[in-house]
mmCIF file of C-alpha atoms in Angstrom:
data_model
loop_
_atom_site.group_PDB
_atom_site.id
_atom_site.type_symbol
_atom_site.label_atom_id
_atom_site.label_comp_id
_atom_site.label_asym_id
_atom_site.label_seq_id
_atom_site.Cartn_x
_atom_site.Cartn_y
_atom_site.Cartn_z
ATOM 1 C CA UNK M 113 105.445 -78.207 -42.760
ATOM 2 C CA UNK M 114 102.103 -77.137 -41.279
ATOM 3 C CA UNK M 115 103.872 -75.819 -38.188
ATOM 4 C CA UNK M 116 106.109 -73.636 -40.337
ATOM 5 C CA UNK M 117 103.109 -72.119 -42.181
ATOM 6 C CA UNK M 118 101.243 -71.354 -38.941
ATOM 7 C CA UNK M 119 104.291 -69.733 -37.411
ATOM 8 C CA UNK M 120 104.750 -67.609 -40.532
ATOM 9 C CA UNK M 121 101.201 -66.323 -40.447
ATOM 10 C CA UNK M 122 101.388 -65.523 -36.732
ATOM 11 C CA UNK M 123 104.623 -63.664 -37.277
ATOM 12 C CA UNK M 124 103.113 -61.549 -40.052
ATOM 13 C CA UNK M 125 100.204 -60.557 -37.816
ATOM 14 C CA UNK M 126 102.520 -59.579 -34.979
ATOM 15 C CA UNK M 127 104.634 -57.457 -37.313
ATOM 16 C CA UNK M 128 101.554 -55.680 -38.684
ATOM 17 C CA UNK M 129 100.298 -54.867 -35.197
ATOM 18 C CA UNK M 130 103.720 -53.584 -34.170
ATOM 19 C CA UNK M 131 103.960 -51.322 -37.238
ATOM 20 C CA UNK M 132 100.475 -49.895 -36.585
ATOM 21 C CA UNK M 133 101.400 -49.132 -33.005
ATOM 22 C CA UNK M 134 104.572 -47.358 -34.197
ATOM 23 C CA UNK M 135 102.761 -45.065 -36.633
ATOM 24 C CA UNK M 136 100.058 -44.132 -33.986
ATOM 25 C CA UNK M 137 97.164 -44.325 -36.498
ATOM 26 C CA UNK M 138 93.690 -45.340 -35.288
ATOM 27 C CA UNK M 139 90.651 -46.359 -37.305
ATOM 28 C CA UNK M 140 88.250 -43.454 -38.070
ATOM 29 C CA UNK M 141 85.302 -43.065 -35.652
ATOM 30 C CA UNK M 142 81.829 -43.974 -36.955
ATOM 31 C CA UNK M 143 79.818 -41.105 -38.378
ATOM 32 C CA UNK M 144 76.768 -40.191 -36.274
ATOM 33 C CA UNK M 145 73.924 -37.707 -36.917
ATOM 34 C CA UNK M 146 73.853 -34.929 -34.321
ATOM 35 C CA UNK M 147 70.625 -34.828 -32.238
ATOM 36 C CA UNK M 148 68.117 -32.101 -33.056
ATOM 37 C CA UNK M 149 68.407 -29.013 -30.929
ATOM 38 C CA UNK M 150 66.091 -29.054 -27.926
ATOM 39 C CA UNK M 151 63.717 -26.169 -27.446
ATOM 40 C CA UNK M 152 64.042 -24.147 -24.301
ATOM 41 C CA UNK M 153 61.596 -25.088 -21.579
ATOM 42 C CA UNK M 154 59.893 -21.689 -21.661
ATOM 43 C CA UNK M 155 59.339 -21.844 -25.421
ATOM 44 C CA UNK M 156 57.957 -25.384 -25.230
ATOM 45 C CA UNK M 157 55.619 -24.332 -22.430
ATOM 46 C CA UNK M 158 54.361 -21.384 -24.482
ATOM 47 C CA UNK M 159 53.627 -23.693 -27.416
ATOM 48 C CA UNK M 160 51.637 -26.051 -25.201
ATOM 49 C CA UNK M 161 49.644 -23.185 -23.688
ATOM 50 C CA UNK M 162 48.929 -21.721 -27.132
ATOM 51 C CA UNK M 163 47.719 -25.114 -28.372
ATOM 52 C CA UNK M 164 45.540 -25.504 -25.290
ATOM 53 C CA UNK M 165 44.014 -22.034 -25.794
ATOM 54 C CA UNK M 166 43.352 -22.822 -29.460
ATOM 55 C CA UNK M 167 41.552 -26.070 -28.625
ATOM 56 C CA UNK M 168 39.534 -24.364 -25.903
ATOM 57 C CA UNK M 169 38.422 -21.603 -28.266
ATOM 58 C CA UNK M 170 37.411 -24.197 -30.860
ATOM 59 C CA UNK M 171 35.348 -26.070 -28.282
ATOM 60 C CA UNK M 172 33.630 -22.845 -27.202
ATOM 61 C CA UNK M 173 32.868 -21.943 -30.825
ATOM 62 C CA UNK M 174 31.426 -25.399 -31.506
ATOM 63 C CA UNK M 175 29.394 -25.194 -28.304
ATOM 64 C CA UNK M 176 27.999 -21.789 -29.316
ATOM 65 C CA UNK M 177 27.089 -23.132 -32.764
ATOM 66 C CA UNK M 178 25.325 -26.143 -31.240
ATOM 67 C CA UNK M 179 23.393 -23.879 -28.889
ATOM 68 C CA UNK M 180 22.335 -21.656 -31.804
ATOM 69 C CA UNK M 181 21.191 -24.703 -33.771
ATOM 70 C CA UNK M 182 19.257 -26.021 -30.770
ATOM 71 C CA UNK M 183 17.628 -22.612 -30.274
ATOM 72 C CA UNK M 184 16.594 -22.453 -33.932
ATOM 73 C CA UNK M 185 15.161 -25.978 -33.737
ATOM 74 C CA UNK M 186 13.314 -25.115 -30.541
ATOM 75 C CA UNK M 187 11.829 -21.967 -32.083
ATOM 76 C CA UNK M 188 10.816 -23.913 -35.189
ATOM 77 C CA UNK M 189 9.166 -26.645 -33.153
ATOM 78 C CA UNK M 190 7.382 -24.058 -31.016
ATOM 79 C CA UNK M 191 6.039 -22.392 -34.144
ATOM 80 C CA UNK M 192 4.892 -25.715 -35.588
ATOM 81 C CA UNK M 193 3.117 -26.648 -32.348
ATOM 82 C CA UNK M 194 1.381 -23.254 -32.281
ATOM 83 C CA UNK M 195 0.224 -23.754 -35.861
ATOM 84 C CA UNK M 196 -1.195 -27.153 -34.931
ATOM 85 C CA UNK M 197 -3.004 -25.724 -31.927
ATOM 86 C CA UNK M 198 -4.492 -23.079 -34.194
ATOM 87 C CA UNK M 199 -5.457 -25.800 -36.663
ATOM 88 C CA UNK M 200 -7.234 -27.768 -33.931
ATOM 89 C CA UNK M 201 -9.099 -24.641 -32.817
ATOM 90 C CA UNK M 202 -10.097 -24.008 -36.412
ATOM 91 C CA UNK M 203 -11.495 -27.548 -36.648
ATOM 92 C CA UNK M 204 -13.575 -26.950 -33.515
ATOM 93 C CA UNK M 205 -14.842 -23.654 -34.936
ATOM 94 C CA UNK M 206 -15.869 -25.382 -38.158
ATOM 95 C CA UNK M 207 -17.696 -28.031 -36.133
ATOM 96 C CA UNK M 208 -19.763 -25.338 -34.442
ATOM 97 C CA UNK M 209 -20.369 -23.651 -37.778
ATOM 98 C CA UNK M 210 -21.483 -26.970 -39.222
ATOM 99 C CA UNK M 211 -23.964 -27.574 -36.381
ATOM 100 C CA UNK M 212 -25.423 -24.090 -36.676
ATOM 101 C CA UNK M 213 -25.488 -24.136 -40.447
ATOM 102 C CA UNK M 214 -28.918 -23.971 -42.111
ATOM 103 C CA UNK M 215 -27.521 -23.330 -45.558
ATOM 104 C CA UNK M 216 -27.792 -25.503 -48.632
ATOM 105 C CA UNK M 217 -26.629 -29.133 -48.720
ATOM 106 C CA UNK M 218 -23.806 -28.141 -51.058
ATOM 107 C CA UNK M 219 -22.228 -25.729 -48.579
ATOM 108 C CA UNK M 220 -22.637 -28.228 -45.736
ATOM 109 C CA UNK M 221 -20.847 -30.893 -47.797
ATOM 110 C CA UNK M 222 -18.028 -28.465 -48.585
ATOM 111 C CA UNK M 223 -17.670 -27.580 -44.904
ATOM 112 C CA UNK M 224 -17.609 -31.250 -43.889
ATOM 113 C CA UNK M 225 -14.905 -32.018 -46.443
ATOM 114 C CA UNK M 226 -12.838 -29.110 -45.095
ATOM 115 C CA UNK M 227 -13.078 -30.531 -41.575
ATOM 116 C CA UNK M 228 -11.949 -33.957 -42.782
ATOM 117 C CA UNK M 229 -8.942 -32.533 -44.620
ATOM 118 C CA UNK M 230 -7.839 -30.434 -41.649
ATOM 119 C CA UNK M 231 -8.294 -33.414 -39.326
ATOM 120 C CA UNK M 232 -6.011 -35.514 -41.526
ATOM 121 C CA UNK M 233 -3.397 -32.764 -41.565
ATOM 122 C CA UNK M 234 -3.598 -32.445 -37.790
ATOM 123 C CA UNK M 235 -3.156 -36.182 -37.230
ATOM 124 C CA UNK M 236 -0.130 -36.265 -39.552
ATOM 125 C CA UNK M 237 1.342 -33.405 -37.548
ATOM 126 C CA UNK M 238 0.872 -35.344 -34.333
ATOM 127 C CA UNK M 239 2.779 -38.286 -35.830
ATOM 128 C CA UNK M 240 5.638 -35.930 -36.719
ATOM 129 C CA UNK M 241 5.597 -34.594 -33.149
ATOM 130 C CA UNK M 242 6.018 -38.107 -31.789
ATOM 131 C CA UNK M 243 8.914 -38.831 -34.124
ATOM 132 C CA UNK M 244 10.644 -35.636 -32.971
ATOM 133 C CA UNK M 245 9.999 -36.617 -29.357
ATOM 134 C CA UNK M 246 11.524 -40.070 -29.872
ATOM 135 C CA UNK M 247 14.597 -38.595 -31.571
ATOM 136 C CA UNK M 248 15.064 -36.005 -28.833
ATOM 137 C CA UNK M 249 14.728 -38.577 -26.052
ATOM 138 C CA UNK M 250 17.201 -40.894 -27.810
ATOM 139 C CA UNK M 251 19.777 -38.121 -28.236
ATOM 140 C CA UNK M 252 19.524 -37.161 -24.584
ATOM 141 C CA UNK M 253 19.765 -40.780 -23.492
ATOM 142 C CA UNK M 254 22.874 -41.334 -25.614
ATOM 143 C CA UNK M 255 24.551 -38.366 -23.917
ATOM 144 C CA UNK M 256 23.464 -39.714 -20.530
ATOM 145 C CA UNK M 257 24.937 -43.131 -21.387
ATOM 146 C CA UNK M 258 28.341 -41.560 -21.997
ATOM 147 C CA UNK M 259 28.070 -39.732 -18.689
ATOM 148 C CA UNK M 260 27.091 -42.963 -16.925
ATOM 149 C CA UNK M 261 30.206 -44.643 -18.332
ATOM 150 C CA UNK M 262 32.436 -41.923 -16.876
ATOM 151 C CA UNK M 263 30.619 -42.003 -13.545
ATOM 152 C CA UNK M 264 31.035 -45.770 -13.431
ATOM 153 C CA UNK M 265 34.809 -45.397 -13.788
ATOM 154 C CA UNK M 266 34.808 -42.892 -10.933
ATOM 155 C CA UNK M 267 32.747 -45.290 -8.822
ATOM 156 C CA UNK M 268 35.182 -48.118 -9.489
ATOM 157 C CA UNK M 269 38.040 -45.892 -8.353
ATOM 158 C CA UNK M 270 36.186 -44.779 -5.225
ATOM 159 C CA UNK M 271 35.357 -48.367 -4.303
ATOM 160 C CA UNK M 272 39.043 -49.038 -3.740
ATOM 161 C CA UNK M 273 38.596 -47.719 -0.202
ATOM 162 C CA UNK M 274 36.167 -50.606 0.453
ATOM 163 C CA UNK M 275 37.947 -53.731 1.668
ATOM 164 C CA UNK M 276 34.995 -56.132 1.499
ATOM 165 C CA UNK M 277 34.845 -57.528 -2.059
ATOM 166 C CA UNK M 278 31.223 -58.607 -1.666
ATOM 167 C CA UNK M 279 30.197 -55.038 -0.877
ATOM 168 C CA UNK M 280 32.028 -53.795 -3.964
ATOM 169 C CA UNK M 281 30.221 -56.254 -6.215
ATOM 170 C CA UNK M 282 26.873 -55.406 -4.610
ATOM 171 C CA UNK M 283 27.328 -51.672 -5.194
ATOM 172 C CA UNK M 284 28.353 -52.198 -8.825
ATOM 173 C CA UNK M 285 25.365 -54.479 -9.377
ATOM 174 C CA UNK M 286 22.981 -51.886 -7.872
ATOM 175 C CA UNK M 287 24.492 -49.178 -10.084
ATOM 176 C CA UNK M 288 23.737 -51.216 -13.229
ATOM 177 C CA UNK M 289 20.304 -52.106 -11.908
ATOM 178 C CA UNK M 290 19.372 -48.424 -11.497
ATOM 179 C CA UNK M 291 20.263 -47.774 -15.123
ATOM 180 C CA UNK M 292 18.178 -50.742 -16.333
ATOM 181 C CA UNK M 293 15.130 -49.703 -14.281
ATOM 182 C CA UNK M 294 15.391 -46.157 -15.614
ATOM 183 C CA UNK M 295 15.594 -47.315 -19.252
ATOM 184 C CA UNK M 296 12.613 -49.648 -18.924
ATOM 185 C CA UNK M 297 10.505 -46.976 -17.213
ATOM 186 C CA UNK M 298 11.195 -44.397 -19.938
ATOM 187 C CA UNK M 299 10.316 -46.883 -22.664
ATOM 188 C CA UNK M 300 7.105 -47.879 -20.874
ATOM 189 C CA UNK M 301 5.925 -44.307 -20.281
ATOM 190 C CA UNK M 302 6.578 -43.354 -23.916
ATOM 191 C CA UNK M 303 4.518 -46.297 -25.175
ATOM 192 C CA UNK M 304 1.640 -45.500 -22.813
ATOM 193 C CA UNK M 305 1.550 -41.827 -23.820
ATOM 194 C CA UNK M 306 1.675 -42.638 -27.521
ATOM 195 C CA UNK M 307 -1.204 -45.101 -27.083
ATOM 196 C CA UNK M 308 -3.236 -42.475 -25.218
ATOM 197 C CA UNK M 309 -2.628 -40.004 -28.041
ATOM 198 C CA UNK M 310 -3.903 -42.556 -30.576
ATOM 199 C CA UNK M 311 -7.067 -43.042 -28.522
ATOM 200 C CA UNK M 312 -7.540 -39.276 -28.443
ATOM 201 C CA UNK M 313 -7.211 -39.154 -32.231
ATOM 202 C CA UNK M 314 -10.032 -41.683 -32.553
ATOM 203 C CA UNK M 315 -12.180 -39.617 -30.179
ATOM 204 C CA UNK M 316 -11.592 -36.585 -32.394
ATOM 205 C CA UNK M 317 -12.628 -38.494 -35.511
ATOM 206 C CA UNK M 318 -15.818 -39.746 -33.859
ATOM 207 C CA UNK M 319 -16.583 -36.227 -32.659
ATOM 208 C CA UNK M 320 -16.276 -34.966 -36.235
ATOM 209 C CA UNK M 321 -18.861 -37.508 -37.347
ATOM 210 C CA UNK M 322 -21.120 -36.569 -34.456
ATOM 211 C CA UNK M 323 -20.869 -32.897 -35.383
ATOM 212 C CA UNK M 324 -21.733 -33.802 -38.976
ATOM 213 C CA UNK M 325 -24.842 -35.481 -37.605
ATOM 214 C CA UNK M 326 -25.839 -32.270 -35.843
ATOM 215 C CA UNK M 327 -24.758 -33.407 -32.352
ATOM 216 C CA UNK M 328 -23.385 -31.107 -29.677
ATOM 217 C CA UNK M 329 -19.677 -31.899 -29.184
ATOM 218 C CA UNK M 330 -18.639 -28.915 -27.049
ATOM 219 C CA UNK M 331 -17.922 -31.067 -23.968
ATOM 220 C CA UNK M 332 -15.887 -33.495 -26.031
ATOM 221 C CA UNK M 333 -13.833 -30.690 -27.560
ATOM 222 C CA UNK M 334 -12.977 -29.263 -24.123
ATOM 223 C CA UNK M 335 -12.062 -32.695 -22.742
ATOM 224 C CA UNK M 336 -9.854 -33.508 -25.756
ATOM 225 C CA UNK M 337 -8.014 -30.188 -25.460
ATOM 226 C CA UNK M 338 -7.332 -30.801 -21.757
ATOM 227 C CA UNK M 339 -6.168 -34.377 -22.345
ATOM 228 C CA UNK M 340 -3.867 -33.388 -25.185
ATOM 229 C CA UNK M 341 -2.254 -30.702 -23.021
ATOM 230 C CA UNK M 342 -1.582 -33.225 -20.240
ATOM 231 C CA UNK M 343 -0.110 -35.714 -22.733
ATOM 232 C CA UNK M 344 2.280 -33.052 -24.040
ATOM 233 C CA UNK M 345 3.266 -32.138 -20.464
ATOM 234 C CA UNK M 346 4.049 -35.772 -19.647
ATOM 235 C CA UNK M 347 6.005 -36.134 -22.911
ATOM 236 C CA UNK M 348 8.232 -33.212 -21.951
ATOM 237 C CA UNK M 349 8.881 -34.707 -18.506
ATOM 238 C CA UNK M 350 9.868 -38.027 -20.076
ATOM 239 C CA UNK M 351 12.210 -36.309 -22.543
ATOM 240 C CA UNK M 352 13.855 -34.377 -19.688
ATOM 241 C CA UNK M 353 14.207 -37.546 -17.621
ATOM 242 C CA UNK M 354 16.052 -39.253 -20.490
ATOM 243 C CA UNK M 355 19.057 -37.028 -19.841
ATOM 244 C CA UNK M 356 19.299 -37.742 -16.105
ATOM 245 C CA UNK M 357 21.727 -40.059 -14.314
ATOM 246 C CA UNK M 358 21.800 -41.443 -10.788
ATOM 247 C CA UNK M 359 25.425 -41.956 -9.694
ATOM 248 C CA UNK M 360 26.322 -43.597 -6.393
ATOM 249 C CA UNK M 361 28.653 -41.212 -4.542
ATOM 250 C CA UNK M 362 31.059 -43.185 -2.366
ATOM 251 C CA UNK M 363 33.414 -41.431 0.058
ATOM 252 C CA UNK M 364 34.107 -43.999 2.772
ATOM 253 C CA UNK M 365 33.140 -47.580 3.471
ATOM 254 C CA UNK M 366 31.002 -46.394 6.376
ATOM 255 C CA UNK M 367 28.658 -44.319 4.180
ATOM 256 C CA UNK M 368 28.310 -47.004 1.495
ATOM 257 C CA UNK M 369 24.737 -47.906 2.447
ATOM 258 C CA UNK M 370 23.573 -44.284 2.622
ATOM 259 C CA UNK M 371 25.112 -43.526 -0.789
ATOM 260 C CA UNK M 372 23.241 -46.410 -2.410
ATOM 261 C CA UNK M 373 19.988 -45.401 -0.682
ATOM 262 C CA UNK M 374 20.347 -41.798 -1.884
ATOM 263 C CA UNK M 375 20.719 -42.885 -5.529
ATOM 264 C CA UNK M 376 17.739 -45.227 -5.249
ATOM 265 C CA UNK M 377 15.571 -42.531 -3.683
ATOM 266 C CA UNK M 378 16.455 -39.979 -6.371
ATOM 267 C CA UNK M 379 15.393 -42.420 -9.102
ATOM 268 C CA UNK M 380 12.251 -43.425 -7.207
ATOM 269 C CA UNK M 381 11.154 -39.800 -6.724
ATOM 270 C CA UNK M 382 11.654 -38.929 -10.402
ATOM 271 C CA UNK M 383 9.803 -42.024 -11.608
ATOM 272 C CA UNK M 384 6.921 -41.185 -9.269
ATOM 273 C CA UNK M 385 6.607 -37.733 -10.860
ATOM 274 C CA UNK M 386 6.526 -39.328 -14.308
ATOM 275 C CA UNK M 387 4.000 -41.929 -13.190
ATOM 276 C CA UNK M 388 1.705 -39.238 -11.762
ATOM 277 C CA UNK M 389 1.934 -37.168 -14.964
ATOM 278 C CA UNK M 390 1.095 -40.186 -17.136
ATOM 279 C CA UNK M 391 -1.770 -41.129 -14.826
ATOM 280 C CA UNK M 392 -3.213 -37.603 -15.093
ATOM 281 C CA UNK M 393 -3.090 -37.884 -18.886
ATOM 282 C CA UNK M 394 -4.771 -41.293 -18.722
ATOM 283 C CA UNK M 395 -7.632 -39.949 -16.595
ATOM 284 C CA UNK M 396 -8.100 -36.984 -18.949
ATOM 285 C CA UNK M 397 -8.336 -39.283 -21.975
ATOM 286 C CA UNK M 398 -10.860 -41.413 -20.083
ATOM 287 C CA UNK M 399 -12.922 -38.272 -19.430
ATOM 288 C CA UNK M 400 -12.876 -37.424 -23.151
ATOM 289 C CA UNK M 401 -14.038 -40.936 -24.062
ATOM 290 C CA UNK M 402 -16.894 -40.747 -21.538
ATOM 291 C CA UNK M 403 -17.917 -37.321 -22.856
ATOM 292 C CA UNK M 404 -18.115 -38.793 -26.353
ATOM 293 C CA UNK M 405 -20.211 -41.734 -25.160
ATOM 294 C CA UNK M 406 -22.582 -39.338 -23.377
ATOM 295 C CA UNK M 407 -23.695 -37.750 -26.667
ATOM 296 C CA UNK M 408 -27.185 -39.076 -27.490
ATOM 297 C CA UNK M 409 -27.312 -41.076 -30.707
ATOM 298 C CA UNK M 410 -23.524 -40.991 -31.165
ATOM 299 C CA UNK M 411 -23.625 -44.161 -33.241
ATOM 300 C CA UNK M 412 -26.309 -42.861 -35.596
ATOM 301 C CA UNK M 413 -25.160 -42.373 -39.143
ATOM 302 C CA UNK M 414 -25.302 -38.783 -40.401
ATOM 303 C CA UNK M 415 -27.947 -38.046 -43.009
ATOM 304 C CA UNK M 416 -26.529 -38.375 -46.498
ATOM 305 C CA UNK M 417 -25.762 -35.111 -48.170
ATOM 306 C CA UNK M 418 -26.591 -35.518 -51.814
ATOM 307 C CA UNK M 419 -24.713 -33.442 -54.354
ATOM 308 C CA UNK M 420 -26.668 -30.736 -56.163
ATOM 309 C CA UNK M 421 -28.419 -31.810 -59.358
ATOM 310 C CA UNK M 422 -26.548 -30.998 -62.544
ATOM 311 C CA UNK M 423 -27.565 -27.870 -64.340
ATOM 312 C CA UNK M 424 -28.971 -28.798 -67.749
ATOM 313 C CA UNK M 425 -30.021 -26.633 -70.628
ATOM 314 C CA UNK M 426 -33.670 -27.184 -71.611
ATOM 315 C CA UNK M 427 -34.096 -28.593 -75.151
ATOM 316 C CA UNK M 428 -35.241 -26.190 -77.850
ATOM 317 C CA UNK M 429 -38.977 -26.193 -78.587
ATOM 318 C CA UNK M 430 -40.080 -28.561 -81.307
ATOM 319 C CA UNK M 431 -41.758 -26.769 -84.191
ATOM 320 C CA UNK M 432 -45.051 -28.340 -85.460
ATOM 321 C CA UNK M 433 -44.907 -30.229 -88.739
ATOM 322 C CA UNK M 434 -46.015 -28.347 -91.864
ATOM 323 C CA UNK M 435 -49.604 -28.924 -92.969
ATOM 324 C CA UNK M 436 -50.132 -31.605 -95.523
ATOM 325 C CA UNK M 437 -50.742 -30.426 -99.115
#
């Protein structure tokens, strides 16, 4: 029975296939979405060039804006520094006026208070200058760090011509070492200069007290002005050095040693210039301190300036009592 059923089913399938072959019908093809039309090569190239020109113009515009902002900041800082120099000169002029003053105690007290207020304003301005210097040096160092990263990738690619693996590792280690030495030197020089500026501020304050005591502080004023100029010069050199890098330029395995030596020498020469500038500032501050110590009686307290007595109205005259009746 099972055999009969199987044979019947097989026969039905064969008959269906034969009938389909006789009619010549085929199943419909699957529907497919046509691909998007491709742009001609010339048109695609024009689009890429237009996009490239657009990006380049944007970069140039942003660069011009950044340069204008930097110029405005530089002009503003220059104006602020000039105002502070004028303020310091005004303090020195008031010192001389105070020493030569033979006016009343009230006017001398008023002049001394004016000197103290201007001195406080000047010192606050110096603190702002140092904060601006730290920010500027940090910004330049951040840009230099990005440049160092790119130069390090180039160095790694160039070192492929070197077959000795130990030499490759040595060069990469020296490259990192140069960066570390540079960072530590910049940090050290900034701390030294800021400390010297604090010492100079204390010298100024002591000179104000000496001038209030009638002492001659002309030598101290000249020494402080010189020292402050040298500190500012060294600060600018340190800020400029923050943006420098010292890449090792490798061309062949034969010149590997000379390339490393050249990078080391460039860093050494720049650090020597910074060290000399900081040393000059240190010597100038030392000269200002010695000039202050040379003033006779520098530790004497100034004579107290008493305020003027209050103006009082005299009491009305007392009339005599009436005669007794």
